[in-house]
Short mmCIF file of C-alpha atoms in Angstrom, two decimals:
data_model
loop_
_atom_site.label_atom_id
_atom_site.label_comp_id
_atom_site.label_asym_id
_atom_site.label_seq_id
_atom_site.Cartn_x
_atom_site.Cartn_y
_atom_site.Cartn_z
CA MET M 872 121.49 66.58 -11.48
CA GLY M 873 117.70 66.56 -11.61
CA MET M 874 115.64 69.53 -12.56
CA PRO M 875 112.48 70.23 -10.54
CA PHE M 876 109.33 70.91 -12.50
CA GLU M 877 105.68 71.36 -11.74
CA LEU M 878 103.00 70.06 -14.06
CA ASN M 879 100.15 72.55 -14.24
CA THR M 880 96.83 71.75 -15.86
CA MET M 881 95.16 75.12 -15.34
CA ILE M 882 96.12 78.78 -14.97
CA VAL M 883 95.83 80.12 -11.42
CA THR M 884 96.25 83.88 -11.68
CA LYS M 885 96.03 85.01 -8.04
CA GLY M 886 95.12 88.31 -9.65
CA ARG M 887 98.70 88.88 -10.81
CA GLU M 888 98.10 88.70 -14.55
CA LYS M 889 98.99 91.73 -16.67
CA ARG M 890 96.99 92.67 -19.71
CA VAL M 891 99.21 92.89 -22.78
CA GLU M 892 96.41 93.78 -25.17
CA GLU M 893 92.69 93.09 -25.41
CA ASN M 894 92.34 89.39 -24.52
CA LEU M 895 96.04 88.69 -24.20
CA PHE M 896 97.54 88.39 -20.72
CA GLN M 897 100.96 87.74 -19.28
CA LEU M 898 101.56 85.94 -16.00
CA GLU M 899 104.76 85.21 -14.09
CA LYS M 900 104.97 82.16 -11.79
CA GLU M 901 107.73 80.97 -9.47
CA GLY M 902 109.76 77.93 -10.47
CA TYR M 903 109.74 75.94 -13.69
CA ARG M 904 106.24 74.88 -14.64
CA LEU M 905 105.04 72.76 -17.50
CA TYR M 906 101.77 74.00 -19.00
CA PRO M 907 99.83 72.63 -21.94
CA ILE M 908 100.23 75.10 -24.79
CA ASP M 909 97.85 75.75 -27.73
CA ILE M 910 94.93 73.91 -26.06
CA PRO M 911 92.05 75.36 -24.00
CA ILE M 912 92.58 75.21 -20.24
CA ASP M 913 90.78 76.57 -17.19
CA VAL M 914 91.61 79.95 -15.69
CA ARG M 915 91.00 80.47 -11.97
CA LYS M 916 91.79 83.22 -9.54
CA THR M 917 92.74 80.77 -6.79
CA ILE M 918 92.95 76.99 -6.69
CA GLU M 919 89.75 76.83 -4.68
CA SER M 920 87.74 79.31 -6.74
CA ASP M 921 85.44 78.39 -9.59
CA THR M 922 86.60 78.62 -13.17
CA SER M 923 86.65 82.24 -14.25
CA GLY M 924 87.13 81.42 -17.91
CA THR M 925 88.99 79.45 -20.53
CA ALA M 926 92.28 80.42 -22.12
CA VAL M 927 94.83 79.18 -24.62
CA ILE M 928 98.48 79.61 -23.73
CA LYS M 929 100.39 81.04 -26.71
CA LYS M 930 103.86 81.30 -25.23
CA VAL M 931 105.81 79.81 -22.32
CA GLU M 932 109.19 81.10 -21.14
CA TRP M 933 111.47 79.51 -18.54
CA GLN M 934 114.29 81.60 -17.13
CA ASN M 935 115.90 82.36 -13.76
CA SER M 936 113.79 79.80 -11.92
CA SER M 937 110.56 81.36 -13.05
CA THR M 938 107.97 80.69 -15.71
CA SER M 939 106.26 83.34 -17.78
CA ILE M 940 103.14 82.48 -19.75
CA THR M 941 101.26 84.55 -22.30
CA TYR M 942 97.68 83.46 -22.74
CA GLN M 943 94.63 84.47 -24.71
CA LEU M 944 91.34 84.48 -22.87
CA ILE M 945 88.82 82.78 -25.16
CA SER M 946 85.79 82.71 -22.89
CA LEU M 947 84.71 84.29 -19.64
CA ASN M 948 82.42 82.85 -17.00
CA SER M 949 80.27 85.66 -15.73
CA THR M 950 78.73 84.19 -12.62
CA ASN M 951 76.92 87.11 -11.12
CA MET T 225 93.29 67.33 -26.20
CA GLY T 226 96.85 66.07 -25.74
CA MET T 227 99.89 68.23 -26.32
CA PRO T 228 102.88 66.63 -28.03
CA PHE T 229 106.36 67.53 -26.88
CA GLU T 230 109.77 65.94 -27.01
CA LEU T 231 112.04 65.25 -24.06
CA ASN T 232 115.61 66.25 -24.97
CA THR T 233 118.63 65.40 -22.86
CA MET T 234 121.27 67.10 -24.98
CA ILE T 235 121.61 70.00 -27.40
CA VAL T 236 121.95 68.97 -31.04
CA THR T 237 122.90 72.12 -32.94
CA LYS T 238 123.10 70.90 -36.56
CA GLY T 239 125.27 74.00 -36.93
CA ARG T 240 122.24 76.29 -36.68
CA GLU T 241 123.14 78.02 -33.42
CA LYS T 242 123.56 81.80 -33.41
CA ARG T 243 126.09 83.51 -31.20
CA VAL T 244 124.42 86.12 -28.99
CA GLU T 245 127.57 87.13 -27.20
CA GLU T 246 130.84 85.46 -26.23
CA ASN T 247 129.81 82.03 -24.92
CA LEU T 248 126.08 82.59 -25.18
CA PHE T 249 124.20 80.98 -28.05
CA GLN T 250 120.64 80.87 -29.26
CA LEU T 251 119.12 77.90 -31.08
CA GLU T 252 115.68 77.38 -32.60
CA LYS T 253 114.19 73.89 -32.86
CA GLU T 254 110.96 72.62 -34.40
CA GLY T 255 108.15 71.57 -32.10
CA TYR T 256 107.86 71.82 -28.34
CA ARG T 257 110.88 70.37 -26.60
CA LEU T 258 111.52 69.92 -22.93
CA TYR T 259 115.16 70.55 -22.00
CA PRO T 260 116.80 70.45 -18.59
CA ILE T 261 117.60 74.03 -17.57
CA ASP T 262 120.40 75.25 -15.29
CA ILE T 263 122.29 71.94 -15.38
CA PRO T 264 125.24 70.94 -17.60
CA ILE T 265 124.27 68.95 -20.69
CA ASP T 266 126.08 67.71 -23.78
CA VAL T 267 126.31 69.74 -26.97
CA ARG T 268 126.65 67.88 -30.26
CA LYS T 269 126.61 68.90 -33.89
CA THR T 270 124.57 65.86 -34.91
CA ILE T 271 123.05 63.02 -32.93
CA GLU T 272 125.76 60.66 -34.15
CA SER T 273 128.71 62.99 -33.60
CA ASP T 274 130.87 63.07 -30.47
CA THR T 275 130.24 65.62 -27.78
CA SER T 276 131.56 68.99 -28.89
CA GLY T 277 131.22 70.53 -25.45
CA THR T 278 129.09 71.12 -22.40
CA ALA T 279 126.52 73.86 -21.95
CA VAL T 280 124.00 75.15 -19.48
CA ILE T 281 120.64 76.24 -20.84
CA LYS T 282 119.63 79.61 -19.37
CA LYS T 283 116.33 80.17 -21.12
CA VAL T 284 113.71 78.12 -22.98
CA GLU T 285 110.84 79.59 -24.98
CA TRP T 286 107.86 77.78 -26.46
CA GLN T 287 105.83 79.59 -29.11
CA ASN T 288 104.23 78.85 -32.50
CA SER T 289 105.15 75.16 -32.37
CA SER T 290 108.82 75.88 -31.98
CA THR T 291 111.32 75.94 -29.15
CA SER T 292 114.03 78.52 -28.70
CA ILE T 293 116.85 77.86 -26.25
CA THR T 294 119.57 80.18 -25.04
CA TYR T 295 122.60 78.36 -23.69
CA GLN T 296 125.98 79.16 -22.28
CA LEU T 297 128.89 77.05 -23.47
CA ILE T 298 130.89 76.15 -20.36
CA SER T 299 133.47 73.81 -21.87
CA LEU T 300 134.66 72.86 -25.31
CA ASN T 301 136.01 69.49 -26.47
CA SER T 302 138.90 70.19 -28.77
CA THR T 303 139.39 66.88 -30.51
CA ASN T 304 142.13 67.63 -32.98
CA MET I 1093 96.71 71.93 -8.17
CA GLY I 1094 100.22 71.53 -9.54
CA MET I 1095 102.09 68.26 -9.59
CA PRO I 1096 105.79 68.30 -8.76
CA PHE I 1097 108.16 66.07 -10.66
CA GLU I 1098 111.84 66.03 -11.49
CA LEU I 1099 113.37 65.83 -14.93
CA ASN I 1100 116.27 63.36 -14.88
CA THR I 1101 118.75 62.94 -17.71
CA MET I 1102 120.83 60.14 -16.20
CA ILE I 1103 120.47 57.24 -13.78
CA VAL I 1104 122.10 57.82 -10.40
CA THR I 1105 122.03 54.48 -8.61
CA LYS I 1106 123.62 55.27 -5.22
CA GLY I 1107 124.26 51.52 -5.20
CA ARG I 1108 120.57 50.77 -4.60
CA GLU I 1109 119.81 49.03 -7.88
CA LYS I 1110 118.56 45.44 -7.79
CA ARG I 1111 119.47 42.95 -10.45
CA VAL I 1112 116.36 41.44 -12.02
CA GLU I 1113 118.22 39.26 -14.46
CA GLU I 1114 121.55 39.41 -16.30
CA ASN I 1115 121.80 43.01 -17.51
CA LEU I 1116 118.39 44.10 -16.31
CA PHE I 1117 118.16 46.21 -13.16
CA GLN I 1118 115.39 47.78 -11.13
CA LEU I 1119 115.80 51.00 -9.17
CA GLU I 1120 113.41 52.85 -6.85
CA LYS I 1121 113.68 56.64 -6.44
CA GLU I 1122 111.80 59.07 -4.23
CA GLY I 1123 109.24 61.37 -5.84
CA TYR I 1124 107.97 61.47 -9.39
CA ARG I 1125 110.78 61.57 -11.90
CA LEU I 1126 110.64 61.90 -15.64
CA TYR I 1127 113.30 59.83 -17.40
CA PRO I 1128 113.93 59.41 -21.10
CA ILE I 1129 112.83 55.89 -22.08
CA ASP I 1130 114.17 53.72 -24.91
CA ILE I 1131 117.25 55.88 -25.48
CA PRO I 1132 120.80 55.40 -24.11
CA ILE I 1133 121.58 57.43 -21.00
CA ASP I 1134 124.45 57.60 -18.51
CA VAL I 1135 124.55 55.48 -15.38
CA ARG I 1136 126.45 56.82 -12.37
CA LYS I 1137 126.85 55.71 -8.79
CA THR I 1138 126.66 59.27 -7.48
CA ILE I 1139 126.08 62.60 -9.18
CA GLU I 1140 129.75 63.48 -8.80
CA SER I 1141 131.19 60.15 -9.91
CA ASP I 1142 132.25 59.33 -13.46
CA THR I 1143 129.96 57.44 -15.78
CA SER I 1144 129.92 53.79 -14.84
CA GLY I 1145 128.11 52.73 -17.99
CA THR I 1146 125.26 53.30 -20.40
CA ALA I 1147 121.74 51.97 -20.03
CA VAL I 1148 118.38 52.02 -21.75
CA ILE I 1149 115.32 52.43 -19.54
CA LYS I 1150 112.65 49.90 -20.52
CA LYS I 1151 109.95 50.72 -17.98
CA VAL I 1152 109.02 53.59 -15.66
CA GLU I 1153 106.37 53.38 -12.94
CA TRP I 1154 104.94 56.21 -10.86
CA GLN I 1155 103.05 55.31 -7.70
CA ASN I 1156 102.81 56.48 -4.08
CA SER I 1157 105.16 59.41 -4.63
CA SER I 1158 107.95 57.20 -5.87
CA THR I 1159 109.39 56.22 -9.22
CA SER I 1160 110.52 52.76 -10.18
CA ILE I 1161 112.66 52.28 -13.28
CA THR I 1162 113.73 49.09 -14.99
CA TYR I 1163 116.82 49.50 -17.14
CA GLN I 1164 119.07 47.41 -19.28
CA LEU I 1165 122.79 48.01 -18.97
CA ILE I 1166 124.16 48.12 -22.52
CA SER I 1167 127.76 49.03 -21.81
CA LEU I 1168 130.07 49.19 -18.82
CA ASN I 1169 132.97 51.55 -18.27
CA SER I 1170 135.76 49.55 -16.72
CA THR I 1171 138.09 52.22 -15.47
CA ASN I 1172 140.70 50.21 -13.64
CA MET G 969 117.93 61.28 -29.35
CA GLY G 970 114.68 62.94 -28.29
CA MET G 971 111.82 61.08 -26.68
CA PRO G 972 108.28 61.92 -27.83
CA PHE G 973 105.74 62.57 -25.12
CA GLU G 974 102.19 63.78 -24.95
CA LEU G 975 101.00 65.97 -22.12
CA ASN G 976 97.50 64.94 -21.10
CA THR G 977 95.35 67.00 -18.76
CA MET G 978 92.33 64.71 -18.66
CA ILE G 979 91.50 61.03 -19.05
CA VAL G 980 89.80 60.15 -22.34
CA THR G 981 88.61 56.57 -21.99
CA LYS G 982 87.04 55.83 -25.39
CA GLY G 983 85.22 53.17 -23.41
CA ARG G 984 88.37 51.05 -23.14
CA GLU G 985 88.84 51.25 -19.38
CA LYS G 986 88.83 48.03 -17.36
CA ARG G 987 87.41 47.85 -13.89
CA VAL G 988 90.01 46.55 -11.45
CA GLU G 989 87.79 46.83 -8.41
CA GLU G 990 84.90 49.03 -7.29
CA ASN G 991 85.97 52.56 -8.29
CA LEU G 992 89.41 51.61 -9.55
CA PHE G 993 90.00 51.43 -13.30
CA GLN G 994 92.89 50.63 -15.55
CA LEU G 995 93.38 52.17 -18.99
CA GLU G 996 96.00 51.56 -21.65
CA LYS G 997 96.95 54.33 -24.11
CA GLU G 998 99.28 54.36 -27.10
CA GLY G 999 102.59 56.16 -26.79
CA TYR G 1000 104.22 57.79 -23.80
CA ARG G 1001 101.86 60.19 -22.09
CA LEU G 1002 102.44 62.47 -19.14
CA TYR G 1003 99.44 62.66 -16.81
CA PRO G 1004 99.09 64.57 -13.56
CA ILE G 1005 99.06 62.00 -10.76
CA ASP G 1006 97.43 62.28 -7.31
CA ILE G 1007 95.28 65.28 -8.30
CA PRO G 1008 91.65 65.34 -9.50
CA ILE G 1009 91.24 65.46 -13.28
CA ASP G 1010 88.35 65.18 -15.71
CA VAL G 1011 87.25 61.88 -17.18
CA ARG G 1012 85.57 61.89 -20.60
CA LYS G 1013 84.47 59.20 -22.99
CA THR G 1014 85.68 61.15 -26.03
CA ILE G 1015 87.48 64.45 -26.39
CA GLU G 1016 84.28 66.12 -27.55
CA SER G 1017 81.96 64.64 -24.93
CA ASP G 1018 81.06 66.29 -21.63
CA THR G 1019 82.84 65.36 -18.46
CA SER G 1020 81.59 62.01 -17.23
CA GLY G 1021 83.27 62.35 -13.85
CA THR G 1022 86.38 63.16 -11.89
CA ALA G 1023 89.22 60.79 -11.09
CA VAL G 1024 92.57 60.67 -9.37
CA ILE G 1025 95.34 58.76 -11.11
CA LYS G 1026 97.11 56.48 -8.62
CA LYS G 1027 99.65 54.84 -10.89
CA VAL G 1028 101.28 55.50 -14.27
CA GLU G 1029 103.36 52.95 -16.17
CA TRP G 1030 105.40 53.54 -19.32
CA GLN G 1031 106.60 50.54 -21.26
CA ASN G 1032 106.84 49.34 -24.88
CA SER G 1033 105.65 52.67 -26.28
CA SER G 1034 102.45 52.58 -24.32
CA THR G 1035 101.15 54.16 -21.14
CA SER G 1036 99.02 52.39 -18.58
CA ILE G 1037 97.18 54.40 -15.94
CA THR G 1038 95.28 53.20 -12.89
CA TYR G 1039 92.73 55.71 -11.66
CA GLN G 1040 90.13 56.00 -8.95
CA LEU G 1041 86.81 57.51 -9.92
CA ILE G 1042 85.94 59.98 -7.16
CA SER G 1043 82.77 61.48 -8.63
CA LEU G 1044 80.35 60.70 -11.41
CA ASN G 1045 78.33 63.14 -13.50
CA SER G 1046 74.94 61.61 -14.02
CA THR G 1047 73.52 63.67 -16.85
CA ASN G 1048 70.40 61.81 -17.78
#
């Protein structure tokens, strides 16, 4: 009767994010994941990679064993 | 930098649910609330009232400091 | 970088609870589990069994991939 | 019947941590707070201050409307 969750403290895109408009992106992840919403968190391409920027999650949706987040990129790390 | 939410173990409708179709209802609640999804939970009109039925939440949405749940009523307590 | 946990809405003892004193029990569960604290929840022997009573969790501890809860039994269902 | 929680993604000590041994610290926070356990997170003195290091939480305890965490400091930012 328990419900499995994963606590996530950063956004790991794996390059699968979709641009909704300008700085707004949508990302779908497997399983039910708890993200902090409305506060700045790190965005990374993979778990091992460096921070690629900072974002604020504006919307979280749980349905059919997957989690969809909509986030606004508020700063970008240009490291080249 | 903390994010407040509320852990909810039942659905308290306060009569504000909207029927989407047949046994499917949609309910909006203030603040971010964590509900168990995909497992049967109690439905009550108020916190103090008796169970009015059992439902399974199919979808949870967090946005703009409010929580929207879509749930399927799977049994009704007829207590009259 | 995610942290798995399980949202639990009731106490399933599987007969493994240990009496600490009078109505106070301690139960160890595998993995990290999020329980509602300070509010009445169902106690069952197995997931399928009927409610055996109502308890209030007074303390939750997470350590070494296991969860320890201390709960006070506030009512017992005598169904015989 | 809801239970208020705060999702925390970093440790903010406000200088109130107590050294248990060597790199192991204990910190008490008001209210029930959900922290990621067993994974590296930032440690800061205040929300606004820079990271002072990285730690791994080894134990979380919820009781009497307060949260106690035990964490191991795994790296220190010496910024002077």
